[in-house]
Amino acid sequence: MNYISISDKDKKEMLSRIGLNSLEELFTTIPESVRLKRDLNLPGPLAEAELLEYFEARAQENTYDQYLSFLGGGAYDHFIPAVVDYLSSRGEFLSPYTPYQPEVSQGTLQAIFEFQTLICQLTGLDIANASLYDGATGAAEAVLMAYRVKGKRRLLIPSNLNPQYKRVILTYTKNLDLEVMEIPYDQAGQMDKSSLEEALKVEASVVLIQSPNYFGVIEDLKTLSEVTHRAGALLAVVISEPLALGLLEAPGKLGADIVTGEGQSFGLPLSYGGPYLGFMACKKDFVRQLPGRIVGQTVDVEGRRGFVLTLSTREQHIRREKATSNICTNEGHCALRATIYLETLGRQGLKELAWINLQKAAYALKQLTSIPGVSRKFSGPTFNEFVLEFPENWEKISAALKEKRILGGLSLGQRYPELKDCALVTITEKHSRDKIDRYVDALKEVLR
Amino acid sequence: MINLVREPLIFEISSPGKRAINWPELDVPETKGLLSEVPIREDLEDFPEVSETEITRHFTRLSQMNYCVDFGFYPLGSCTMKYNPKINEKVAAMPGFTLVHPLAPESLVQGNLRIMKTLEKLLAEITGMDAVTLQPAAGAHGELTGMMLIRAHHVAQGHPRKYVLVPDSAHGTNPSSAHICGYTVKEIKSNEKGTVSVEELVKVMDEEVAALMLTNPNTLGIFESDICQIADIVHAKGGFLYMDGANLNALAGIARPGEMKVDVLHLNLHKTFSTPHGGGGPGSGPVAVKKILSPYLPVPVIEEKEGYYYLDYQRPQSIGQVRSFYGQFLVIIKALSYILSLGPKGIREMAEIAVLNSNYLRKSLEGIYHLKYDTPTLHECVFSDKFQKEYGVSNLDISKRLLDYGLHPPTMSFPLVVHGALMIEPTETESRRDLDMFIEAMKAIDREAKENPELLTSAPHVTYVRRLDEVQAARNPVLRWEQKK
């Protein structure tokens, strides 16, 4: 297949209108020396039926679905209502570009405006953008944004930050002559407050906090915000499991200046890591430094409400090298899915789902820690993930569980050598009691 | 499109107690007192409460307010709005792909790793480069990644250098990406042919220049015929040639950046390789490099040994990670599906017909619309509103009037080197009938400009909303809905 709509007759007539004899002649500006003199060495063409076979075969080489999985740590397996797939797969949503012509893009623009509103409501902040690539780049953009606001070269990040997010922050800041300093965690699994106070004796632009953090522990944002603001820095909060916001107080209400995070939990399948959805919100004072597209409300010449891309003087196509970020294409369709998802769950459904996750995780924690030798590592409050400590190296236990077709959690030892006997266990609404009990029974056998 | 019904915001049709989802009963004993020490949200105040019927109608109506490729001709220059094949959506939606956790053990995701490695190899062949990373999330992200690779190499040589050269016709992301990578941008003026002036380049190229970022064919649709000489000049001073591959649709199967002495380039899977633009993403911006830059590629790198695929994080010279995990996996699947469906001849034909369609449009509109450069063009061409300006009609008015004809306008006011630009890229998937409809509409609009310019300056007339006040939107920003208190 080549999806071409030009017939041989068209081709001849079109060439003759152009005044050429062959397709070859269209390319005379390309020097002979760099022309490809052979066919590309590619497989195909495959017919549609063959493509299906090819990808079915690849899908079958993935055996992940034969395992009962308790993996999370930045990517979460949540139930997706049928309307999300159904509505988002409409060609009118999938096949337009960035809404540069607002008069024929009101669907996309109004959906993004609703998305921005939902993110503001969840985060408790004034303004949200139309999306970023993912939670990790969101975290990096957040610290760079705080640097643009404050101008201090020091950026403080937590050691209990998702390791992917940390790596991306380091990649983004490396070339900009910025100092990234890590604040250790305490016994509760939270950011160590005295270390933060100590670190803030030297001026910094930002304190980044993840909550719930990589250990699943909810941070004391109110206190951390006071410490941060007393020292004149901005508080940026990053969230990898935004479902927690269905229950937890909005970070903006607790002092956060910027809130960013990963929106995958909101109606995006795990998809082996992408596409995902970065979101970002901030206080209105900082809007000129916010990266990415923003949709705003306006009126047309007849006074009817409409929506447009706005505040584009922050952006690369106007400001070029002086832009707040180089982002152009974002994650529009993922934001649309999140919008449909959040509006489907609504005021009651989101809260209930967060509560179900909380309760199931509490049950799993109780059952798993009732096994001799298994204990809860950190005392801080958790949402739907927690760290367990085992009597021996987790890698060994993990391998034994894998034999029983269970992926019992993420190992932490590589990033945190002191946690080599620990694992991060994640529970969602998709874990029925039966599945949790199967894990408990398997672990008992493994540790026997 | 429905023009009579005004679709409210979801928040405006919300009313207490309505819902669109039920959850199963909690099947574990309830634990009391959880989160007692944590500040709790009493309520998701103002969050919508609607039924599933209302959700479905709301988004169906919103969708009908969008122009899209499935509906018609969408000639946005440099955006390559080609048809998105439906089989690609189907294969990317297979549960065997969508349900897989990104941190699953390698042994359980061999199919995924094989897909990614396969696409890397095919993109390396199409571009004539040595190695590919699929990690970047979009074109601009690929640019940033590419510039980081260049910088990493210069740093390894002892000095990162200071400047990056960018032609004045470049897309805004180029200077922005270079800046975020810690470089100062120097602009190079285009010559009278619309290409990079070799003399200019010789003047500014020195040992402090890290790289030249070149789009080829450039944003005027013109092939930079001096590219090998340009590469030699840059290389002679130890710099790198970065190619913005946004316009690869003109070249695939015809000529390869690798042979043009390009050191690194990014591709846009959502342009050249047909994955849907989604109303502004997700994109995917793989980066292809020559051997000299491969040690710096982002981690993890996918490796294969005797048919077993694994992720290699042990790369001491790597720039690190540029995003979570491995890339836009579902987009990667769609792009691979597209390449496999076309095969080598189909890829070449794709470029040939894209260039044919563009030249057919150009020839048909030449003389009616002003063409600043008469240099031959490939997959796109840039007209301007110079002739219509005489009647007080701008490129904006022409674009808005096209909407009344049921057509999507070209890219407006870009590239900056053409004042009042109308940048047209038809792509290979358009039929002659669609091309002719566009040509006839453009001709009719030119006539209207002379006879009834007011018709254009007040356009559009038949869309869901008419011309929107963008100044007010920026001056008094309303960026979210709020409950009227």
Short mmCIF file of C-alpha atoms in Angstrom, two decimals, chain A residues 38 54 81 131 155 164 187 215 217 285 318 376 404:
data_model
loop_
_atom_site.label_atom_id
_atom_site.label_comp_id
_atom_site.label_asym_id
_atom_site.label_seq_id
_atom_site.Cartn_x
_atom_site.Cartn_y
_atom_site.Cartn_z
CA ARG A 38 19.49 1.84 -5.60
CA TYR A 54 3.45 -9.23 11.87
CA PRO A 81 -13.80 3.57 30.65
CA SER A 131 0.44 19.75 28.18
CA LEU A 155 18.20 23.99 42.33
CA GLN A 164 13.71 8.76 35.68
CA GLN A 187 13.07 7.57 58.32
CA PHE A 215 8.57 5.61 47.91
CA VAL A 217 5.03 8.45 50.81
CA ASP A 285 2.23 35.74 38.63
CA ILE A 318 7.66 34.12 17.99
CA ARG A 376 7.01 -1.59 56.06
CA LYS A 404 5.38 -18.11 40.21
#
